[in-house]
XYZ file of C-alpha atoms in Angstrom:
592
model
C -314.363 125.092 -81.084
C -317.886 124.331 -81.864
C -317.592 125.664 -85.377
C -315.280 122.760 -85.815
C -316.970 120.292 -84.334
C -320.024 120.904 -86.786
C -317.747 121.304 -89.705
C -318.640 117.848 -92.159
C -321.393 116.539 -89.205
C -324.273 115.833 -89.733
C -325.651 118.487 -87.158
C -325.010 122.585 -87.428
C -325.130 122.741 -83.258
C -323.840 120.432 -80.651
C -326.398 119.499 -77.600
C -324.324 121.930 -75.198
C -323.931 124.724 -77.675
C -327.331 126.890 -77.727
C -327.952 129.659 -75.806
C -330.510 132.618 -75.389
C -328.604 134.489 -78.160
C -329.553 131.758 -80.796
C -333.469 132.622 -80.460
C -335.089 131.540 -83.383
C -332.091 129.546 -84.963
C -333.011 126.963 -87.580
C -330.766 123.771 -85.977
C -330.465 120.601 -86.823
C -328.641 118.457 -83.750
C -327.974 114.522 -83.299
C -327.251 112.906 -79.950
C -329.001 110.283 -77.687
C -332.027 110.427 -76.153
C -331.447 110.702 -72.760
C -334.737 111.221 -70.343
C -337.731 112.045 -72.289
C -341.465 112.505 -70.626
C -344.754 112.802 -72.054
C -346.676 115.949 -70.586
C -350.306 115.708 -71.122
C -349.793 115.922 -75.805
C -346.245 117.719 -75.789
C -343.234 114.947 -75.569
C -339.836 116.825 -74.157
C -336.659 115.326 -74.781
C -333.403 115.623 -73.382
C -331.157 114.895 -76.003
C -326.998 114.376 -75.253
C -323.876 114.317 -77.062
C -320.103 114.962 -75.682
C -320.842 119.176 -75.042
C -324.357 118.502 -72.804
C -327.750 118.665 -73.622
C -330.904 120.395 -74.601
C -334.197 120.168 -74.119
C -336.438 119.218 -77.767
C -340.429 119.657 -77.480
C -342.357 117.511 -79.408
C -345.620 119.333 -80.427
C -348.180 117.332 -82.177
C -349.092 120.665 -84.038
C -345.415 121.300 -85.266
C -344.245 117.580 -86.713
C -345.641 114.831 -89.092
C -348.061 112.340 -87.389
C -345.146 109.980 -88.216
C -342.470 111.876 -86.860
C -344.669 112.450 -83.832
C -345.099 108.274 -83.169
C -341.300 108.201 -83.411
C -340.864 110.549 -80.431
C -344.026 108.565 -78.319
C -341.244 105.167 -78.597
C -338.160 106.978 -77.820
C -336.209 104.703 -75.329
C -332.918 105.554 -73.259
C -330.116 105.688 -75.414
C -331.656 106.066 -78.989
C -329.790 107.885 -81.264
C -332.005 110.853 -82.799
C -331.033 113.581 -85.717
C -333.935 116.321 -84.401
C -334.336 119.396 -86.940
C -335.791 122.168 -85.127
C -336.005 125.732 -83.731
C -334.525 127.226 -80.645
C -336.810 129.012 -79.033
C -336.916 131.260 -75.163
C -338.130 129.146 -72.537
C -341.316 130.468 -70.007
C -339.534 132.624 -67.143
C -340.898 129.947 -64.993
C -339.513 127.086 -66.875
C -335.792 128.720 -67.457
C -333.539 126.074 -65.833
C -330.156 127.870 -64.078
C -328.130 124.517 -63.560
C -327.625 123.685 -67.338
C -325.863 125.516 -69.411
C -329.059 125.129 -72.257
C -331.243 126.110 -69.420
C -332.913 129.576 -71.237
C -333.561 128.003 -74.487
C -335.470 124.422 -75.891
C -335.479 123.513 -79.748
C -339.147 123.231 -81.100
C -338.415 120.361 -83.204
C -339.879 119.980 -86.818
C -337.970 116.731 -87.945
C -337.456 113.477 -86.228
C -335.084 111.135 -87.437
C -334.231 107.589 -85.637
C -330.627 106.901 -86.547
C -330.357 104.251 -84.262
C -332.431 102.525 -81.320
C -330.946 100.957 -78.228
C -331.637 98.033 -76.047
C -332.051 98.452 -72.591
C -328.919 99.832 -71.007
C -327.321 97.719 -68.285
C -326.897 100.898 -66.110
C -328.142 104.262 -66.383
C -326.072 106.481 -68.166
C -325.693 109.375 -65.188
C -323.452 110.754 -63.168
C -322.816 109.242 -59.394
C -324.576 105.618 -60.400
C -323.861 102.927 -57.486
C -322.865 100.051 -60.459
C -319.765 97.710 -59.549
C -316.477 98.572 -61.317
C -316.370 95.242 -63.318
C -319.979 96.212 -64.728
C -318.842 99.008 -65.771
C -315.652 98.032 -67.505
C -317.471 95.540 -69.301
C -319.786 97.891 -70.836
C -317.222 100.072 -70.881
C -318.620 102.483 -74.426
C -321.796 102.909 -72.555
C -319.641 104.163 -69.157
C -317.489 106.700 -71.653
C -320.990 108.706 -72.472
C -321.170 109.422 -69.027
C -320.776 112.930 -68.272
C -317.955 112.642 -65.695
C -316.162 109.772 -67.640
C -315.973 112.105 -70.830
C -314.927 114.681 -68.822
C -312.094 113.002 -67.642
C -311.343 111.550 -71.404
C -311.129 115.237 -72.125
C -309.469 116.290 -69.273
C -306.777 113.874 -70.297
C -306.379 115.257 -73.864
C -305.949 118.900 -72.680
C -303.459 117.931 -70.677
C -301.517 115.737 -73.147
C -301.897 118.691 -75.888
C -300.535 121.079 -73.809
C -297.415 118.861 -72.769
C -296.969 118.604 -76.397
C -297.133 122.685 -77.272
C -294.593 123.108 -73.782
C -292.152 120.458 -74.879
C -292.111 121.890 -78.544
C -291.751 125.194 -77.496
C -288.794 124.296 -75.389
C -286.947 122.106 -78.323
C -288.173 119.029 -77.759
C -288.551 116.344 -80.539
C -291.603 113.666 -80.157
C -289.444 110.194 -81.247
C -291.176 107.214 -81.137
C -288.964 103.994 -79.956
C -289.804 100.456 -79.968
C -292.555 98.350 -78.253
C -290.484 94.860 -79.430
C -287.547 95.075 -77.153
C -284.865 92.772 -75.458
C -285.652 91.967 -72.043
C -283.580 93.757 -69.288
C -283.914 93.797 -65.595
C -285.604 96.951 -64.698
C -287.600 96.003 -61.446
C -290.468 94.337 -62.609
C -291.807 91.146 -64.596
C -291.423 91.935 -68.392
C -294.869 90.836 -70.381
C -293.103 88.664 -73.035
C -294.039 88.248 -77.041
C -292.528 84.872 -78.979
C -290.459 85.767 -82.093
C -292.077 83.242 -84.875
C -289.034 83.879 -87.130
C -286.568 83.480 -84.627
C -288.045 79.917 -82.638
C -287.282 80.000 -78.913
C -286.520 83.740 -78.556
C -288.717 86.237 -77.295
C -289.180 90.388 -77.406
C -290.129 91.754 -74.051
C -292.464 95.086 -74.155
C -290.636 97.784 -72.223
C -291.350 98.849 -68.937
C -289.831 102.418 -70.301
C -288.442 103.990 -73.273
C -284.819 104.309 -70.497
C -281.852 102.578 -73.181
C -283.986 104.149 -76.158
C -283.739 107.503 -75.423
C -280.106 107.292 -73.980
C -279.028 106.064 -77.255
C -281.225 108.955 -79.043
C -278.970 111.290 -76.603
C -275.861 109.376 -77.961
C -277.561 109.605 -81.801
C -277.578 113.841 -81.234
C -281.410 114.208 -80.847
C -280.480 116.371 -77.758
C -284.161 116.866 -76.439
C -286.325 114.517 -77.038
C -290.123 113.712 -75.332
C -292.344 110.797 -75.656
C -296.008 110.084 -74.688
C -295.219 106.186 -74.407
C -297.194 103.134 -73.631
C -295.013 101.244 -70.664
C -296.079 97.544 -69.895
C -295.069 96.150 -66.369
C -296.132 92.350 -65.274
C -296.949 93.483 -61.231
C -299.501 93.028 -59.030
C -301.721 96.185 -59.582
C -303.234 98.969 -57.516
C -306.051 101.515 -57.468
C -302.537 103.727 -59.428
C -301.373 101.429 -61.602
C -302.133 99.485 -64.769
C -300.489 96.652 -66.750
C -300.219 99.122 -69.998
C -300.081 102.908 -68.654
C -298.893 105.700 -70.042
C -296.311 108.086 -69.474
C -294.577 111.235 -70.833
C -291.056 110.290 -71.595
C -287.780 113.352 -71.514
C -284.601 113.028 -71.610
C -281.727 116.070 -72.191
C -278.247 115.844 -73.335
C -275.655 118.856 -72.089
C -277.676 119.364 -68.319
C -277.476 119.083 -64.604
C -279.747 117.996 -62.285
C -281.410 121.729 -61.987
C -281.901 122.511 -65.627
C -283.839 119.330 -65.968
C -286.210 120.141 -62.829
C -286.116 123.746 -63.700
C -287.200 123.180 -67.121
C -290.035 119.891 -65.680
C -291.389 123.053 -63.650
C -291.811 125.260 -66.655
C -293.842 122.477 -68.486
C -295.897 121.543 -65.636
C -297.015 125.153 -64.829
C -298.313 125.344 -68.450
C -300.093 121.995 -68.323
C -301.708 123.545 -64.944
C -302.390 126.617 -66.446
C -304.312 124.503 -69.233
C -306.730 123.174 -67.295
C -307.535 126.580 -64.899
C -304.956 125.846 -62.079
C -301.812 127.887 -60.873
C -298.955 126.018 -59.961
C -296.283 128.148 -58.019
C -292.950 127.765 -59.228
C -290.392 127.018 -58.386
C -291.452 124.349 -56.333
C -290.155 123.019 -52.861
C -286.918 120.469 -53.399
C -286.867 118.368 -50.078
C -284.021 116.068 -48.850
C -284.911 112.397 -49.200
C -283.324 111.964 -45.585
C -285.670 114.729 -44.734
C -288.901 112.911 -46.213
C -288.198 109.416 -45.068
C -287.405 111.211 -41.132
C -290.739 113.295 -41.192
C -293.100 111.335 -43.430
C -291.469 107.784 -43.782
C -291.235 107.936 -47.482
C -289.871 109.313 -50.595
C -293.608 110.557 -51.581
C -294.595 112.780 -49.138
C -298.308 114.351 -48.695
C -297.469 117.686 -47.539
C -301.053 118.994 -47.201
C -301.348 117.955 -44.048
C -299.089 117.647 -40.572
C -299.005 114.366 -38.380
C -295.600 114.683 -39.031
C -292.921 111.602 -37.741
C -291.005 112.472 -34.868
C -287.781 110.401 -33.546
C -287.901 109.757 -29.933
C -284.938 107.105 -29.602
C -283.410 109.115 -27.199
C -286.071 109.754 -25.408
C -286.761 106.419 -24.673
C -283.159 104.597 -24.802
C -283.421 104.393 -20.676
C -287.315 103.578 -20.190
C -288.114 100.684 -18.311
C -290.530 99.636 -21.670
C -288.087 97.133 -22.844
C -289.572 97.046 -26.203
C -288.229 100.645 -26.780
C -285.746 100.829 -24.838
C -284.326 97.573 -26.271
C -284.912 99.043 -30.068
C -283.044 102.253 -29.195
C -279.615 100.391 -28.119
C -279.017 97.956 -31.119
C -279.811 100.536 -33.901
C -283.069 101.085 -34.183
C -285.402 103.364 -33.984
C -288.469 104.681 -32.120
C -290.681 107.169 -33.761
C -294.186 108.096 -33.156
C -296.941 110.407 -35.093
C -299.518 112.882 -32.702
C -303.213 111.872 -34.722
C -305.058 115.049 -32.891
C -309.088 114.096 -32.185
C -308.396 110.745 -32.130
C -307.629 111.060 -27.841
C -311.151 109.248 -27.484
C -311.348 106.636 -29.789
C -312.203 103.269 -27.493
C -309.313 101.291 -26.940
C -310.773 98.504 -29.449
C -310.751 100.955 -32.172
C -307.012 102.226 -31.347
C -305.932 98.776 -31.238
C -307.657 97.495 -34.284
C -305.040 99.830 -36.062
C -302.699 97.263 -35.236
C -303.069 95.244 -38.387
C -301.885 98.079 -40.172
C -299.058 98.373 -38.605
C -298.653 94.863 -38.951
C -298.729 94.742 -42.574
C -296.043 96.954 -43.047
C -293.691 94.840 -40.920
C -294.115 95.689 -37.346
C -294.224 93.416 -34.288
C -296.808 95.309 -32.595
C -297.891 99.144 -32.189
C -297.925 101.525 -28.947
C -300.085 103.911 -28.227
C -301.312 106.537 -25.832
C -304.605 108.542 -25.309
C -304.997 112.017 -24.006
C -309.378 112.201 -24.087
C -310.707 115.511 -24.328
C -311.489 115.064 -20.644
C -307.927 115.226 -19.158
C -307.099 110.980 -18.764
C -304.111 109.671 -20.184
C -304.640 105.791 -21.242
C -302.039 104.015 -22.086
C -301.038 100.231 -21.497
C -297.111 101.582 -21.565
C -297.180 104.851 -19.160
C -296.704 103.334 -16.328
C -292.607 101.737 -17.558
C -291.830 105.940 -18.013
C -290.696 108.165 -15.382
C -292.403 111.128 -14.944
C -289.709 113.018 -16.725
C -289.767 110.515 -19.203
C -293.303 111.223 -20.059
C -293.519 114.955 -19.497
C -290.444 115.093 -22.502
C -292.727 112.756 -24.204
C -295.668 115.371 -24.345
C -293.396 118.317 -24.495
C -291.909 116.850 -27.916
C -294.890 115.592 -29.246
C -297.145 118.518 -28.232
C -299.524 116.844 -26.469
C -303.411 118.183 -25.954
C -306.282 117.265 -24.762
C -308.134 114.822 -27.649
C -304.679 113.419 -28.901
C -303.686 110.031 -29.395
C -299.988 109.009 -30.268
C -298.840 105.914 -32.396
C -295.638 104.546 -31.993
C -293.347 102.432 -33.930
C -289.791 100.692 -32.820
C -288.060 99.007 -35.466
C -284.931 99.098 -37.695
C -285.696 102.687 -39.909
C -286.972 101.588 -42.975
C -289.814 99.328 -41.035
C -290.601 102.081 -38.219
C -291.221 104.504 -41.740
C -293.299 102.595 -43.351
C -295.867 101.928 -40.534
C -295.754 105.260 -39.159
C -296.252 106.765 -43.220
C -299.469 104.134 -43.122
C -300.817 105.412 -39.966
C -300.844 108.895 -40.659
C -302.204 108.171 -44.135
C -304.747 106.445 -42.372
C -305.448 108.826 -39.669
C -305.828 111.237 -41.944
C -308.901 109.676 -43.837
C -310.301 108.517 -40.860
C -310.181 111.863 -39.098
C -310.788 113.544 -41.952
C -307.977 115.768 -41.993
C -308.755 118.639 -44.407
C -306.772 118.009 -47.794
C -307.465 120.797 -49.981
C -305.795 121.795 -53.267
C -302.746 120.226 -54.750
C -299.112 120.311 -53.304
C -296.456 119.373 -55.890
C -292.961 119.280 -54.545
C -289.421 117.397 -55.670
C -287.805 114.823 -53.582
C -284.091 114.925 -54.281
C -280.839 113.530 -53.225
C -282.027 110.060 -53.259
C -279.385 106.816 -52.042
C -277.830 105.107 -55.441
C -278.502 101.494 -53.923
C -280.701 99.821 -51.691
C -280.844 96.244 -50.461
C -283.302 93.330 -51.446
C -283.056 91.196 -48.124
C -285.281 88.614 -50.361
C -282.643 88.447 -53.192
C -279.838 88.661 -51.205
C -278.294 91.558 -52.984
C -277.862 95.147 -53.788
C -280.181 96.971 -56.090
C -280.702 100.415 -57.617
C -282.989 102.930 -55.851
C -284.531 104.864 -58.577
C -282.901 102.293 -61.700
C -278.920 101.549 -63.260
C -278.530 104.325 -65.257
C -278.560 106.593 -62.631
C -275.303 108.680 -62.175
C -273.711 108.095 -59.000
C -272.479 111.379 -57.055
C -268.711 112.007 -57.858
C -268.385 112.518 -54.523
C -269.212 108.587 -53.488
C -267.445 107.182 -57.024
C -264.246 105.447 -55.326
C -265.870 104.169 -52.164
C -269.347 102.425 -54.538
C -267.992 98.970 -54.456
C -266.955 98.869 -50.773
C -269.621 100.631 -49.398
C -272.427 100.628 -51.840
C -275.284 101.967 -49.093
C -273.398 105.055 -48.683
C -273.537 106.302 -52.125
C -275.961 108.852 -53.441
C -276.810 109.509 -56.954
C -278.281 111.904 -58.750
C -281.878 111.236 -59.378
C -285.205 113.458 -58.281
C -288.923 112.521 -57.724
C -291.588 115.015 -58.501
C -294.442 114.460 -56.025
C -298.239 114.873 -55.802
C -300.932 115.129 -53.258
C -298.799 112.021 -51.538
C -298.208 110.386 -55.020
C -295.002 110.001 -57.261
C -296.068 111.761 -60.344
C -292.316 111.129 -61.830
C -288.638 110.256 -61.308
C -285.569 110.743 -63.291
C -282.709 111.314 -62.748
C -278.804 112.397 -64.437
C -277.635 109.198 -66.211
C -274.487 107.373 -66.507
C -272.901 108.768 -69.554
C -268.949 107.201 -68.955
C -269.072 103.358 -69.747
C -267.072 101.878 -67.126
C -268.855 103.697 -64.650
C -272.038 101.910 -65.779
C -270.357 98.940 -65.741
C -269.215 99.330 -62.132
C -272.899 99.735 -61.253
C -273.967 97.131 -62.954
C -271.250 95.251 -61.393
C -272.373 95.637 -58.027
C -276.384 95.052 -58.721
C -274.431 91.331 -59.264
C -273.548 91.396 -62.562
C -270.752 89.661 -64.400
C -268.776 91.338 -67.149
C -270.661 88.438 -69.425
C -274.561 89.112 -68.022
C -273.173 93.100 -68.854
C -272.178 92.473 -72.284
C -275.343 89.881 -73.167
C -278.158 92.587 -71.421
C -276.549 95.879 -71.941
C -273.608 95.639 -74.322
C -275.592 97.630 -76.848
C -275.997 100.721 -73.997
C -272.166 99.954 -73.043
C -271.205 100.664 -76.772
C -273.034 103.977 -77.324
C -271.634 105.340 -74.375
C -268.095 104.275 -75.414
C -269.033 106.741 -78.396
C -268.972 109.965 -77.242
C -272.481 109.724 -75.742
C -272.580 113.402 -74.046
C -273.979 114.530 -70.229
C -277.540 113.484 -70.043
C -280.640 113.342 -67.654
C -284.110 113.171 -68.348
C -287.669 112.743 -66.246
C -290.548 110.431 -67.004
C -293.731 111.386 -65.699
C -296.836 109.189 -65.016
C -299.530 110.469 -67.219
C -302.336 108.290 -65.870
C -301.414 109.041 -62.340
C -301.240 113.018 -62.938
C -304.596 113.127 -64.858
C -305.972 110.979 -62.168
C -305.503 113.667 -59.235
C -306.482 116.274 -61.747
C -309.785 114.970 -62.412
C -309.894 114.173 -57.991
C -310.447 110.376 -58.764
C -309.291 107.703 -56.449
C -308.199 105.074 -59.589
C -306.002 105.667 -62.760
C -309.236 103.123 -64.125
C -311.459 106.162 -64.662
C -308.903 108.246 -66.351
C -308.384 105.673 -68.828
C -310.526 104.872 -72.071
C -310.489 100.758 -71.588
C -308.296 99.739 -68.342
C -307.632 96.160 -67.231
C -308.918 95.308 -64.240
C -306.903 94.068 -60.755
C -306.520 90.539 -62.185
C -305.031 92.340 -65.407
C -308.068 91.221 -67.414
C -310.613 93.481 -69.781
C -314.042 92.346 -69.253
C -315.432 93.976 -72.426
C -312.840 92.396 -75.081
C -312.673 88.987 -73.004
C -308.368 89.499 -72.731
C -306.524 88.044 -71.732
C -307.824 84.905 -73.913
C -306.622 81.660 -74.831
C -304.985 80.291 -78.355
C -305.155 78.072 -80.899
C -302.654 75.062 -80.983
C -301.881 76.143 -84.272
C -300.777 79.547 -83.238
C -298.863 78.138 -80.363
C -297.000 75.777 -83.321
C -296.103 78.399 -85.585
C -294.148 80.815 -82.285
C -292.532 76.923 -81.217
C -294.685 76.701 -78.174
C -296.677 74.061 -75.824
C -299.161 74.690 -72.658
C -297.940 72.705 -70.056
C-alpha cells in the first residue's frame, strides 16, 4: 500500500512509513509541520501526513543557511517537502509509542509549499473544542488523527461490502435522487421543477420503489451505497443526508436474505480485525418489547423487564392494582448498586420516566445495609412483597423501578431506565452484540393521526397466515420484516415485500388510502407488480450508524466527512442559505 501511495507524489515515503530497516535511505517526504522545537542549534520537526509522522532534524551543518531560516519560522500547520536521510536514533532517544520511533530523517532540503495561519484549534487527538467549532473548520478537524481514522475506517468497511456483495451476485445500480414524493414516515426535503412550474421532485428517504421495480426489471440482486435524505428532527444517530447500503433479492424467503446479510457482515467484520459469530441470535419481537421494551435491544447487559401484573392485580397500591384490571401493565427493572442512592437522586429519575409518557415512577431500595425504603411497601402484604423479591431477585444494594401503564408506555420508560441505569452505574458493556429482531406486527397505530400505519413500511409482505382477517383486525397481523441490531442500535431493517398487486393495494388501503391516492402515489409500483414482478425481499443497512459503533463514537457526526449539525445546518459552507428573487422567479416561487 505505501508503494502506491508514493506512486506520481511528490514524496518516495509517507510520514508513517520508515522504519529501522530503511537506515540510511535517501527520502524525500511532504506533510505538515506539526510540533517542532528548537534544541540549543538542532531544530526537530514532527512532520504529519494521513500514515503518522516522523521526526526531521534540522542541523545547521547539514542544510543551506537558507534552508536552515526556513525551519527557525516553521509554524503549526505549514506544509513542508523535507529531502533527507533516515538515520538510527540514540538508544536513549528511541521512542516505543510511535510507530517511526527507532528512526529520524537528517534532512538536507527544505522546501515551504505552503504556510498556515494560526489554527483555530490544535490539530490533536482528545482536544476539549465545541462541536460547532469544529464543524466549521471542519478540513482542519479531518487531519486529526482519530477523525482520519474514522474516514478510513469508513472506506474499509464500504470496500469490503462492495467485494462481499459482488462475490455473492450482486449488481451496484444507481437509482434516482429526483423522485415523486410518497409517504414513507418522514418529511420529504423537496426540489422545485423549473420546467414543470408548480411541481416539485422530493429526494428519497430510500431507494424502496427503485429497487422493487429493478426486481420486476430482472436485475435479481442488486446493492446500493445510497445517499437517503429525511426532513426529521435529528439525533446524536442521525443526519438529514446519511448513507446507507441498499439490497434487495428476487426468488428468497425471509432466511436466505438474513442468512446471506450474515455472510456479508462477517466479512466486513473480518475487514477491520473483528470476528463476528454467525449465525447470529434471531429474537421474537414479542420477546424484545417483554424483556427490553423495544425492538432494538442491548443485549450486553441484564436489567432485564419483568411483568409483575399479577403480582400486583390485588395490592392495596391502587395505582397498580388499578393498571393491572383494565389492561395494563406493571413491569419493573432490578438496577443492582443503585440500593443506596438518596431518595432525591432515585426520584430525580422521574423526569425520565416522564418523558416517555408515564404518570409517575415507583420505586424501592434494598441499601447494602439490610433497609428496605420504599414510599409503596407498606399497601403490599407480606406475601405480596416476599413474591416481589423472590421474582425480581432482590439483594442487598438493589433498587427496583417500576412502571404501570398500557404496554407500549410501561416499555418505553422501563427501556429508558435501564439504558440509563446502565451509564450511570456503569454497567460493563464490552464488545459488540449483533443480533436480528424478527417477527415484527404489520401495523401499528398513530393515536395523533387517528389511523393505522405500517410498522417497518407498505411494502412489507403481510404473513399468509393473517391475509383474510388484515382489514378487520389490522393489529393482529404480522408481516414479514427483520431488524438487525447493534450494541442497542438498529443497524438495518428489511423485510419480504409485497410482490401480488392487490395485496399491496389492500395495505395501502388500510394505512387510509383511497383507490385514487393509490393510483396518483403508487400506481407506477401497482403496475410493475401486475407484471410478473417475482418473490422479493431485501435489507437496508445504516452505514453511518454501523461505522459509528465501529470506530466506538457516540455521534454518526464524527464518522462523516462534512455532517449538518442538530439544526440541519453546515457551519463551514454557510447551508442552508438564502436565494435570489430571481432564482425563486425562474422555479415559480415567492417567500411569504
Amino acid at each position: 500500500m505505501a508503494d502506491l501511495i508514493n506512486e506520481y507524489s511528490m514524496h518516495t515515503a509517507t510520514c508513517g512509513q520508515l522504519r529501522a530497516a530503511d537506515d540510511g535511505r535517501e527520502v524525500t517526504l511532504t506533510g505538515w509541520a506539526w510540533h517542532n522545537r528548537d534544541h540549543g542549534g538542532l531544530i526537530f520537526i514532527d512532520l504529519r501526513d494521513r500514515t503518522g509522522y516522523t521526526q526531521i532534524v534540522v542541523d545547521p551543518d547539514c542544510v543551506s543557511a537558507e534552508d536552515f531560516a526556513k525551519a527557525e519560522h516553521v509554524g503549526r500547520e505549514d506544509v513542508l517537502k523535507i529531502e533527507g536521510r533516515v538515520r538510527l536514533r540514540a538508544q536513549d532517544a528511541v521512542n516505543p509509542e510511535m510507530p517511526t520511533g527507532e528512526i529520524e530523517v537528517l534532512a538536507s532540503g527544505i522546501q515551504v509549499l505552503n504556510k498556515s495561519i494560526t489554527p483555530p484549534f490544535a490539530i490533536e487527538d482528545g482536544i476539549e473544542t465545541d462541536e460547532t467549532t469544529r464543524m466549521k473548520w471542519r478540513y482542519l478537524d479531518l487531519r486529526r488523527p482519530e477523525m482520519f481514522a474514522n474516514i478510513q475506517l469508513r472506506h474499509t468497511v464500504m470496500q469490503a461490502m462492495r467485494r462481499a456483495l459482488d462475490e455473492r451476485g450482486f449488481i451496484e445500480v444507481e437509482t434516482p435522487i429526483l423522485a415523486n414524493s410518497t409517504p414513507e414516515g418522514a418529511r420529504d426535503y423537496i426540489v422545485p421543477s423549473r420546467p414543470n412550474p408548480g411541481k416539485f421532485y422530493a429526494l428519497p428517504q430510500s431507494p424502496q420503489q427503485f429497487k422493487q421495480m429493478l426486481m420486476a426489471g430482472g436485475v435479481e440482486r442488486y446493492f446500493q451505497i445510497a445517499r437517503c435524505f429525511r426532513d426529521e428532527d435529528l439525533r446524536a444517530d442521525r443526519q438529514p443526508e446519511f448513507t446507507q447500503v441498499d439490497i434487495e433479492m428476487s426468488f428468497v424467503t425471509e432466511d436466505d436474505v438474513m442468512t446471506m446479510m450474515e455472510g456479508v457482515l462477517h466479512e466486513v467484520f473480518a475487514a477491520v480485525g473483528l470476528d463476528l459469530q454467525v449465525p447470529l441470535e434471531r429474537m421474537p419481537y414479542k420477546f424484545a418489547m417483554d424483556k427490553y421494551g423495544c425492538d432494538r435491544p442491548d443485549t450486553r447487559f441484564g436489567m432485564l423487564l419483568h411483568d409483575i401484573t399479577d403480582l400486583v392485580k390485588n395490592t392495596g397500591f391502587k395505582v397498580f392494582a388499578n393498571v393491572a384490571n383494565s389492561g395494563g401493565v406493571v413491569k419493573s427493572i432490578n438496577a443492582k448498586g443503585a440500593g443506596d442512592w438518596s431518595r432525591g437522586d432515585v426520584e430525580k429519575l422521574a423526569s425520565i420516566a416522564e418523558a416517555n409518557g408515564a404518570k409517575g415512577m415507583a420505586w424501592v431500595a434494598f441499601t447494602t445495609s439490610g433497609e428496605e425504603k420504599s414510599p409503596i411497601k407498606k399497601f403490599f402484604t407480606d406475601e405480596e412483597w416476599n413474591a416481589l423479591k423472590v421474582e425480581m431477585d432482590v439483594e442487598p444494594g438493589d433498587l427496583l423501578l417500576f412502571a404501570a401503564d398500557e404496554p407500549a408506555v410501561a416499555n418505553a420508560v422501563l427501556s429508558a431506565l435501564r439504558l440509563h441505569m446502565a451509564e450511570a452505574l456503569d454497567v460493563p458493556r464490552e464488545g459488540h452484540s449483533l443480533l436480528w429482531v424478527v417477527d415484527f406486527p404489520m401495523f401499528k397505530y398513530d393515536e395523533d393521526e387517528k389511523k393505522y400505519a405500517a410498522e417497518h413500511h407498505p411494502f412489507s409482505k403481510v404473513r399468509a397466515e393473517d391475509l383474510d382477517g388484515m382489514e378487520g383486525d389490522p393489529l393482529s397481523c404480522g408481516s414479514y420484516a427483520y431488524d438487525v441490531v447493534m450494541d442497542g442500535y438498529e443497524l438495518g431493517g428489511g423485510s419480504i415485500r409485497i410482490h401480488d398487486p392487490e395485496e399491496q393495494r389492500r395495505v395501502l388501503r388500510v394505512l387510509g388510502l383511497t383507490d385514487a391516492d393509490i393510483d396518483e402515489k403508487f400506481g407506477h409500483i401497482i403496475q410493475a407488480l401486475s407484471l410478473g414482478t417475482p418473490p422479493h425481499g431485501g435489507i437496508a443497512l445504516g452505514l453511518d450508524r454501523l461505522i459509528m459503533l465501529l470506530a466506538g463514537k457516540d455521534s454518526i457526526r464524527d464518522v462523516i466527512a462534512f455532517p449538518k449539525t442538530s439544526s440541519a445546518s453546515d457551519p463551514m459552507t454557510g447551508a442552508p442559505s438564502e436565494v435570489t428573487a430571481r432564482q425563486l422567479k425562474e422555479v415559480d416561487l415567492r417567500l411569504l
